[in-house]
mmCIF file of C-alpha atoms and ligand atoms in Angstrom:
data_model
loop_
_atom_site.group_PDB
_atom_site.id
_atom_site.type_symbol
_atom_site.label_atom_id
_atom_site.label_comp_id
_atom_site.label_asym_id
_atom_site.label_seq_id
_atom_site.Cartn_x
_atom_site.Cartn_y
_atom_site.Cartn_z
ATOM 1 C CA UNK A 1 1.212 17.645 5.954
ATOM 2 C CA UNK A 2 1.482 17.924 9.745
ATOM 3 C CA UNK A 3 4.520 16.657 11.517
ATOM 4 C CA UNK A 4 4.031 15.491 15.046
ATOM 5 C CA UNK A 5 6.930 15.286 17.398
ATOM 6 C CA UNK A 6 6.157 12.514 19.808
ATOM 7 C CA UNK A 7 7.568 12.311 23.279
ATOM 8 C CA UNK A 8 8.258 8.850 24.695
ATOM 9 C CA UNK A 9 4.999 8.987 26.597
ATOM 10 C CA UNK A 10 2.947 9.981 23.564
ATOM 11 C CA UNK A 11 4.488 7.109 21.665
ATOM 12 C CA UNK A 12 3.466 4.621 24.325
ATOM 13 C CA UNK A 13 -0.032 5.983 24.343
ATOM 14 C CA UNK A 14 -0.212 5.825 20.574
ATOM 15 C CA UNK A 15 0.928 2.228 20.530
ATOM 16 C CA UNK A 16 -1.876 1.337 22.905
ATOM 17 C CA UNK A 17 -4.456 3.258 20.883
ATOM 18 C CA UNK A 18 -3.312 1.822 17.603
ATOM 19 C CA UNK A 19 -6.008 -0.157 15.887
ATOM 20 C CA UNK A 20 -5.876 -3.018 13.469
ATOM 21 C CA UNK A 21 -6.994 -2.137 9.966
ATOM 22 C CA UNK A 22 -6.774 -5.657 8.596
ATOM 23 C CA UNK A 23 -6.663 -9.110 10.073
ATOM 24 C CA UNK A 24 -6.331 -12.188 7.914
ATOM 25 C CA UNK A 25 -7.130 -15.585 9.353
ATOM 26 C CA UNK A 26 -6.097 -18.820 7.669
ATOM 27 C CA UNK A 27 -6.178 -17.140 4.290
ATOM 28 C CA UNK A 28 -5.636 -19.481 1.359
ATOM 29 C CA UNK A 29 -5.754 -18.602 -2.306
ATOM 30 C CA UNK A 30 -5.579 -20.747 -5.417
ATOM 31 C CA UNK A 31 -5.143 -19.718 -9.038
ATOM 32 C CA UNK A 32 -6.776 -22.801 -10.490
ATOM 33 C CA UNK A 33 -4.500 -25.551 -9.182
ATOM 34 C CA UNK A 34 -1.712 -23.250 -8.006
ATOM 35 C CA UNK A 35 -1.852 -22.804 -4.248
ATOM 36 C CA UNK A 36 -0.480 -19.251 -4.023
ATOM 37 C CA UNK A 37 -1.316 -18.297 -0.410
ATOM 38 C CA UNK A 38 -1.159 -20.864 2.388
ATOM 39 C CA UNK A 39 -2.779 -20.236 5.750
ATOM 40 C CA UNK A 40 -1.759 -16.617 6.063
ATOM 41 C CA UNK A 41 -2.416 -15.005 9.436
ATOM 42 C CA UNK A 42 -1.241 -11.427 9.312
ATOM 43 C CA UNK A 43 -2.449 -8.314 11.118
ATOM 44 C CA UNK A 44 -1.987 -4.849 9.610
ATOM 45 C CA UNK A 45 -1.868 -1.929 12.026
ATOM 46 C CA UNK A 46 -3.090 1.537 11.302
ATOM 47 C CA UNK A 47 -0.731 4.441 10.698
ATOM 48 C CA UNK A 48 2.218 2.150 10.244
ATOM 49 C CA UNK A 49 4.190 0.905 7.296
ATOM 50 C CA UNK A 50 4.016 -2.874 6.951
ATOM 51 C CA UNK A 51 6.513 -4.340 4.491
ATOM 52 C CA UNK A 52 6.085 -7.658 2.715
ATOM 53 C CA UNK A 53 9.339 -9.193 1.534
ATOM 54 C CA UNK A 54 10.319 -12.465 -0.074
ATOM 55 C CA UNK A 55 11.678 -13.873 -3.329
ATOM 56 C CA UNK A 56 9.922 -13.503 -6.655
ATOM 57 C CA UNK A 57 6.807 -15.697 -6.957
ATOM 58 C CA UNK A 58 6.319 -16.178 -3.195
ATOM 59 C CA UNK A 59 2.869 -14.543 -3.208
ATOM 60 C CA UNK A 60 3.535 -10.937 -2.182
ATOM 61 C CA UNK A 61 1.471 -9.299 -4.929
ATOM 62 C CA UNK A 62 -1.253 -11.893 -4.557
ATOM 63 C CA UNK A 63 -1.545 -11.146 -0.856
ATOM 64 C CA UNK A 64 -1.697 -7.411 -1.517
ATOM 65 C CA UNK A 65 -4.361 -7.754 -4.200
ATOM 66 C CA UNK A 66 -6.429 -9.970 -1.927
ATOM 67 C CA UNK A 67 -6.762 -7.142 0.599
ATOM 68 C CA UNK A 68 -8.842 -5.032 -1.813
ATOM 69 C CA UNK A 69 -10.223 -8.042 -3.697
ATOM 70 C CA UNK A 70 -8.521 -7.018 -6.922
ATOM 71 C CA UNK A 71 -7.223 -10.551 -7.227
ATOM 72 C CA UNK A 72 -10.765 -11.678 -8.024
ATOM 73 C CA UNK A 73 -10.404 -10.064 -11.447
ATOM 74 C CA UNK A 74 -8.244 -13.070 -12.360
ATOM 75 C CA UNK A 75 -10.236 -16.015 -13.786
ATOM 76 C CA UNK A 76 -10.298 -19.186 -11.720
ATOM 77 C CA UNK A 77 -9.264 -17.681 -8.383
ATOM 78 C CA UNK A 78 -10.709 -19.025 -5.207
ATOM 79 C CA UNK A 79 -9.982 -18.268 -1.591
ATOM 80 C CA UNK A 80 -10.716 -19.658 1.839
ATOM 81 C CA UNK A 81 -10.323 -18.142 5.267
ATOM 82 C CA UNK A 82 -11.199 -14.738 6.503
ATOM 83 C CA UNK A 83 -10.096 -11.147 5.987
ATOM 84 C CA UNK A 84 -11.493 -8.418 8.169
ATOM 85 C CA UNK A 85 -11.131 -4.754 7.336
ATOM 86 C CA UNK A 86 -11.857 -2.693 10.446
ATOM 87 C CA UNK A 87 -13.799 -5.604 11.909
ATOM 88 C CA UNK A 88 -15.877 -6.208 8.795
ATOM 89 C CA UNK A 89 -15.582 -9.364 6.749
ATOM 90 C CA UNK A 90 -14.517 -8.176 3.286
ATOM 91 C CA UNK A 91 -16.088 -11.227 1.627
ATOM 92 C CA UNK A 92 -19.484 -10.475 3.170
ATOM 93 C CA UNK A 93 -22.247 -9.937 0.610
ATOM 94 C CA UNK A 94 -23.190 -6.678 2.311
ATOM 95 C CA UNK A 95 -19.713 -5.216 1.918
ATOM 96 C CA UNK A 96 -19.636 -3.697 -1.557
ATOM 97 C CA UNK A 97 -16.348 -4.181 -3.305
ATOM 98 C CA UNK A 98 -16.502 -0.572 -4.570
ATOM 99 C CA UNK A 99 -16.625 0.640 -0.987
ATOM 100 C CA UNK A 100 -13.668 -1.553 -0.054
ATOM 101 C CA UNK A 101 -11.628 -0.201 -2.976
ATOM 102 C CA UNK A 102 -12.466 3.370 -1.995
ATOM 103 C CA UNK A 103 -11.039 2.706 1.441
ATOM 104 C CA UNK A 104 -8.107 0.670 0.211
ATOM 105 C CA UNK A 105 -6.207 2.365 -2.607
ATOM 106 C CA UNK A 106 -3.399 0.872 -4.626
ATOM 107 C CA UNK A 107 -0.189 2.017 -6.288
ATOM 108 C CA UNK A 108 1.560 -0.273 -8.749
ATOM 109 C CA UNK A 109 5.105 -1.122 -9.728
ATOM 110 C CA UNK A 110 5.101 0.841 -12.959
ATOM 111 C CA UNK A 111 3.662 4.335 -12.723
ATOM 112 C CA UNK A 112 0.365 4.167 -14.629
ATOM 113 C CA UNK A 113 -1.023 7.676 -15.051
ATOM 114 C CA UNK A 114 -4.052 8.031 -17.310
ATOM 115 C CA UNK A 115 -3.481 9.643 -20.727
ATOM 116 C CA UNK A 116 -4.932 12.874 -19.373
ATOM 117 C CA UNK A 117 -3.746 16.125 -17.860
ATOM 118 C CA UNK A 118 -2.130 16.160 -14.429
ATOM 119 C CA UNK A 119 -5.268 17.841 -13.077
ATOM 120 C CA UNK A 120 -7.638 15.317 -14.621
ATOM 121 C CA UNK A 121 -5.621 12.381 -13.320
ATOM 122 C CA UNK A 122 -6.309 13.547 -9.774
ATOM 123 C CA UNK A 123 -9.864 14.756 -10.363
ATOM 124 C CA UNK A 124 -10.846 11.476 -12.039
ATOM 125 C CA UNK A 125 -11.728 9.500 -8.891
ATOM 126 C CA UNK A 126 -13.564 12.330 -7.117
ATOM 127 C CA UNK A 127 -15.567 12.995 -10.327
ATOM 128 C CA UNK A 128 -16.588 9.342 -10.460
ATOM 129 C CA UNK A 129 -17.775 9.782 -6.893
ATOM 130 C CA UNK A 130 -20.030 12.585 -8.104
ATOM 131 C CA UNK A 131 -18.024 15.693 -7.247
ATOM 132 C CA UNK A 132 -18.539 18.248 -10.031
ATOM 133 C CA UNK A 133 -17.981 21.574 -8.300
ATOM 134 C CA UNK A 134 -14.844 23.139 -9.792
ATOM 135 C CA UNK A 135 -13.712 24.853 -6.594
ATOM 136 C CA UNK A 136 -13.982 21.637 -4.598
ATOM 137 C CA UNK A 137 -12.145 19.718 -7.309
ATOM 138 C CA UNK A 138 -9.424 22.401 -7.357
ATOM 139 C CA UNK A 139 -9.029 21.974 -3.617
ATOM 140 C CA UNK A 140 -8.856 18.193 -3.821
ATOM 141 C CA UNK A 141 -6.285 18.364 -6.625
ATOM 142 C CA UNK A 142 -4.063 20.765 -4.692
ATOM 143 C CA UNK A 143 -4.393 18.895 -1.400
ATOM 144 C CA UNK A 144 -3.643 15.533 -3.015
ATOM 145 C CA UNK A 145 -0.648 16.820 -4.957
ATOM 146 C CA UNK A 146 0.694 18.504 -1.826
ATOM 147 C CA UNK A 147 0.093 15.282 0.113
ATOM 148 C CA UNK A 148 2.188 13.401 -2.417
ATOM 149 C CA UNK A 149 4.972 16.015 -2.261
ATOM 150 C CA UNK A 150 4.700 16.947 -5.927
ATOM 151 C CA UNK A 151 2.601 20.134 -5.884
ATOM 152 C CA UNK A 152 5.513 22.558 -6.258
ATOM 153 C CA UNK A 153 6.815 20.663 -9.277
ATOM 154 C CA UNK A 154 3.516 20.617 -11.163
ATOM 155 C CA UNK A 155 1.404 23.543 -9.959
ATOM 156 C CA UNK A 156 2.201 25.606 -13.065
ATOM 157 C CA UNK A 157 1.477 22.809 -15.519
ATOM 158 C CA UNK A 158 -1.691 21.195 -14.246
ATOM 159 C CA UNK A 159 -3.271 21.251 -17.711
ATOM 160 C CA UNK A 160 -0.330 19.470 -19.324
ATOM 161 C CA UNK A 161 -0.268 15.744 -19.962
ATOM 162 C CA UNK A 162 0.851 13.516 -17.106
ATOM 163 C CA UNK A 163 3.015 11.675 -19.645
ATOM 164 C CA UNK A 164 5.366 14.674 -19.718
ATOM 165 C CA UNK A 165 6.448 13.981 -16.136
ATOM 166 C CA UNK A 166 9.511 11.933 -15.191
ATOM 167 C CA UNK A 167 8.997 8.371 -13.934
ATOM 168 C CA UNK A 168 9.496 9.439 -10.328
ATOM 169 C CA UNK A 169 7.057 12.314 -10.726
ATOM 170 C CA UNK A 170 4.528 9.996 -12.374
ATOM 171 C CA UNK A 171 4.728 7.645 -9.405
ATOM 172 C CA UNK A 172 4.114 10.490 -6.962
ATOM 173 C CA UNK A 173 1.236 11.589 -9.212
ATOM 174 C CA UNK A 174 -0.213 8.083 -8.907
ATOM 175 C CA UNK A 175 0.131 8.315 -5.135
ATOM 176 C CA UNK A 176 -1.662 11.692 -5.271
ATOM 177 C CA UNK A 177 -4.387 10.062 -7.375
ATOM 178 C CA UNK A 178 -4.789 7.416 -4.663
ATOM 179 C CA UNK A 179 -4.982 10.118 -1.976
ATOM 180 C CA UNK A 180 -7.693 12.035 -3.861
ATOM 181 C CA UNK A 181 -10.368 9.518 -2.921
ATOM 182 C CA UNK A 182 -9.379 9.792 0.752
ATOM 183 C CA UNK A 183 -8.385 6.219 1.376
ATOM 184 C CA UNK A 184 -7.695 4.675 4.752
ATOM 185 C CA UNK A 185 -5.090 2.202 3.542
ATOM 186 C CA UNK A 186 -2.655 2.453 0.635
ATOM 187 C CA UNK A 187 -1.285 -0.741 -0.873
ATOM 188 C CA UNK A 188 1.962 -0.312 -2.798
ATOM 189 C CA UNK A 189 3.389 -3.064 -4.967
ATOM 190 C CA UNK A 190 7.101 -2.444 -5.482
ATOM 191 C CA UNK A 191 6.414 1.254 -6.027
ATOM 192 C CA UNK A 192 10.046 2.233 -6.540
ATOM 193 C CA UNK A 193 11.381 -0.687 -8.547
ATOM 194 C CA UNK A 194 11.067 1.250 -11.819
ATOM 195 C CA UNK A 195 12.586 4.438 -10.365
ATOM 196 C CA UNK A 196 16.111 5.842 -10.204
ATOM 197 C CA UNK A 197 17.767 6.191 -6.763
ATOM 198 C CA UNK A 198 16.895 9.869 -6.371
ATOM 199 C CA UNK A 199 13.198 9.344 -7.133
ATOM 200 C CA UNK A 200 13.234 6.252 -4.926
ATOM 201 C CA UNK A 201 14.471 8.349 -2.022
ATOM 202 C CA UNK A 202 11.695 10.895 -2.615
ATOM 203 C CA UNK A 203 9.020 8.220 -2.632
ATOM 204 C CA UNK A 204 10.499 6.624 0.510
ATOM 205 C CA UNK A 205 10.430 9.998 2.281
ATOM 206 C CA UNK A 206 6.870 10.487 1.128
ATOM 207 C CA UNK A 207 5.839 7.092 2.541
ATOM 208 C CA UNK A 208 7.310 8.111 5.888
ATOM 209 C CA UNK A 209 5.209 11.275 5.853
ATOM 210 C CA UNK A 210 2.035 9.539 4.715
ATOM 211 C CA UNK A 211 1.987 7.103 7.592
ATOM 212 C CA UNK A 212 0.956 9.929 9.930
ATOM 213 C CA UNK A 213 -2.441 9.760 8.222
ATOM 214 C CA UNK A 214 -2.641 6.440 6.382
ATOM 215 C CA UNK A 215 -1.866 2.779 6.879
ATOM 216 C CA UNK A 216 0.562 1.552 4.267
ATOM 217 C CA UNK A 217 1.342 -1.959 3.103
ATOM 218 C CA UNK A 218 4.320 -2.080 0.784
ATOM 219 C CA UNK A 219 5.641 -5.023 -1.174
ATOM 220 C CA UNK A 220 9.319 -4.720 -1.887
ATOM 221 C CA UNK A 221 12.038 -7.088 -2.973
ATOM 222 C CA UNK A 222 14.532 -4.557 -1.670
ATOM 223 C CA UNK A 223 15.341 -5.557 1.896
ATOM 224 C CA UNK A 224 17.228 -2.347 2.608
ATOM 225 C CA UNK A 225 14.104 -0.450 1.673
ATOM 226 C CA UNK A 226 11.977 -2.538 4.022
ATOM 227 C CA UNK A 227 14.492 -1.972 6.808
ATOM 228 C CA UNK A 228 14.595 1.781 6.140
ATOM 229 C CA UNK A 229 10.932 2.583 5.937
ATOM 230 C CA UNK A 230 8.765 -0.047 7.616
ATOM 231 C CA UNK A 231 7.594 -0.558 11.177
ATOM 232 C CA UNK A 232 6.770 -4.222 10.745
ATOM 233 C CA UNK A 233 7.916 -6.754 8.208
ATOM 234 C CA UNK A 234 6.435 -9.998 6.946
ATOM 235 C CA UNK A 235 8.680 -12.509 5.184
ATOM 236 C CA UNK A 236 6.972 -14.858 2.731
ATOM 237 C CA UNK A 237 8.284 -17.952 0.981
ATOM 238 C CA UNK A 238 6.384 -20.257 -1.409
ATOM 239 C CA UNK A 239 3.014 -18.830 -0.420
ATOM 240 C CA UNK A 240 3.654 -19.138 3.300
ATOM 241 C CA UNK A 241 4.159 -16.446 5.873
ATOM 242 C CA UNK A 242 7.423 -17.538 7.460
ATOM 243 C CA UNK A 243 7.967 -14.726 9.911
ATOM 244 C CA UNK A 244 6.315 -11.497 10.931
ATOM 245 C CA UNK A 245 7.561 -9.065 13.529
ATOM 246 C CA UNK A 246 8.692 -5.540 14.105
ATOM 247 C CA UNK A 247 11.182 -4.615 11.430
ATOM 248 C CA UNK A 248 14.191 -4.135 13.714
ATOM 249 C CA UNK A 249 13.815 -7.592 15.261
ATOM 250 C CA UNK A 250 13.186 -9.321 11.971
ATOM 251 C CA UNK A 251 16.387 -7.960 10.478
ATOM 252 C CA UNK A 252 18.584 -8.122 13.587
ATOM 253 C CA UNK A 253 17.406 -11.360 15.212
ATOM 254 C CA UNK A 254 15.297 -13.378 12.790
ATOM 255 C CA UNK A 255 13.574 -16.301 14.492
ATOM 256 C CA UNK A 256 13.476 -18.615 11.484
ATOM 257 C CA UNK A 257 16.517 -19.974 9.669
ATOM 258 C CA UNK A 258 14.850 -19.333 6.302
ATOM 259 C CA UNK A 259 14.385 -15.652 7.166
ATOM 260 C CA UNK A 260 18.024 -15.430 8.140
ATOM 261 C CA UNK A 261 19.109 -17.125 4.916
ATOM 262 C CA UNK A 262 17.011 -14.716 2.871
ATOM 263 C CA UNK A 263 18.043 -11.497 4.580
ATOM 264 C CA UNK A 264 21.708 -12.455 4.471
ATOM 265 C CA UNK A 265 21.387 -12.966 0.724
ATOM 266 C CA UNK A 266 21.743 -16.752 0.620
ATOM 267 C CA UNK A 267 18.861 -16.991 -1.847
ATOM 268 C CA UNK A 268 16.243 -14.896 -3.566
HETATM 269 N N1 ADP B 1 -2.842 -14.277 -12.720
HETATM 270 C C1 ADP B 1 -2.262 -15.411 -12.307
HETATM 271 N N2 ADP B 1 -2.658 -16.606 -12.782
HETATM 272 C C2 ADP B 1 -2.074 -17.753 -12.371
HETATM 273 N N3 ADP B 1 -1.072 -17.822 -11.474
HETATM 274 C C3 ADP B 1 -0.628 -16.661 -10.963
HETATM 275 C C4 ADP B 1 -1.187 -15.392 -11.345
HETATM 276 N N4 ADP B 1 -0.548 -14.420 -10.678
HETATM 277 C C5 ADP B 1 0.369 -15.028 -9.908
HETATM 278 N N5 ADP B 1 0.330 -16.375 -10.072
HETATM 279 C C6 ADP B 1 1.184 -17.381 -9.380
HETATM 280 O O1 ADP B 1 1.036 -17.218 -7.982
HETATM 281 C C7 ADP B 1 2.294 -17.293 -7.331
HETATM 282 C C8 ADP B 1 2.558 -15.996 -6.578
HETATM 283 O O2 ADP B 1 2.728 -14.931 -7.501
HETATM 284 P P1 ADP B 1 2.859 -13.413 -7.055
HETATM 285 O O3 ADP B 1 1.850 -13.109 -6.035
HETATM 286 O O4 ADP B 1 2.858 -12.584 -8.280
HETATM 287 O O5 ADP B 1 4.317 -13.409 -6.373
HETATM 288 P P2 ADP B 1 5.305 -12.192 -6.027
HETATM 289 O O6 ADP B 1 4.536 -10.911 -6.089
HETATM 290 O O7 ADP B 1 5.838 -12.516 -4.670
HETATM 291 O O8 ADP B 1 6.406 -12.247 -7.056
HETATM 292 C C9 ADP B 1 3.312 -17.615 -8.407
HETATM 293 O O9 ADP B 1 3.464 -19.008 -8.445
HETATM 294 C C10 ADP B 1 2.649 -17.110 -9.671
HETATM 295 O O10 ADP B 1 3.085 -17.840 -10.790
HETATM 296 MG MG1 MG B 2 4.852 -9.213 -7.292
#
């Protein structure tokens, strides 16, 4: 992983160059009769961490799963509005959902390694994409595990089952598995909520490193976590996007009373 030290000037330049990876326009989603997302307009910038916060049931996971169309696996879902990924309409017939999911990887709340070796967990995606050459697979496995800051802990036990790892290690393995298919965006749904504080810290540090190369959208119900690791924060309530701004402003000077009530712990 490369670390760049940015001067003030570089930072300004980077902000100008920064592209949007996703835009959502008037996005609505219904599970049958339940109106779960209401007119969401939210941009996601590249090489940043965007946090989505809000009380349980407000639509955070639904929003996340809409970005890679995983939500469509649920029966009876319908959507309206528009989502563009790098200026392409993700609902367009010509945009294959497999391609979208290759570009937009996902990490879930509970670590979910496959019942396979550590090596095979990482090699799984690349193999599906047709890579069979052992040397190339070895390289991908090492690069992905290094990228997820877990290589040193597992390099001598690659053939052992992923189930032998601790919860925190399993979650970093799942992040490595997402990296192995070279995504552009990584969606993370409460990735540390099942982890102890030490593993949580490791995953938070990892997220900070990953944003040099990837765009990250993280759902968290932990406001301190959002404040620590994100560049921008969106606050949702009852399916609505109440407020979205850079993380420092949202937490220091929220514009909406409901945001203030939530971040000061009055509900949620
Ligand atoms: N598979 C589903 N079928 C029907 N309703 C669902 C489903 N998943 C979520 N919902 C409903 O959509 C709303 C938003 O849920 P969700 O996105 O999981 O919220 P959050 O992640 O913020 O806790 C809730 O009212 C929830 O009950
Ligand atoms: Mg959720």
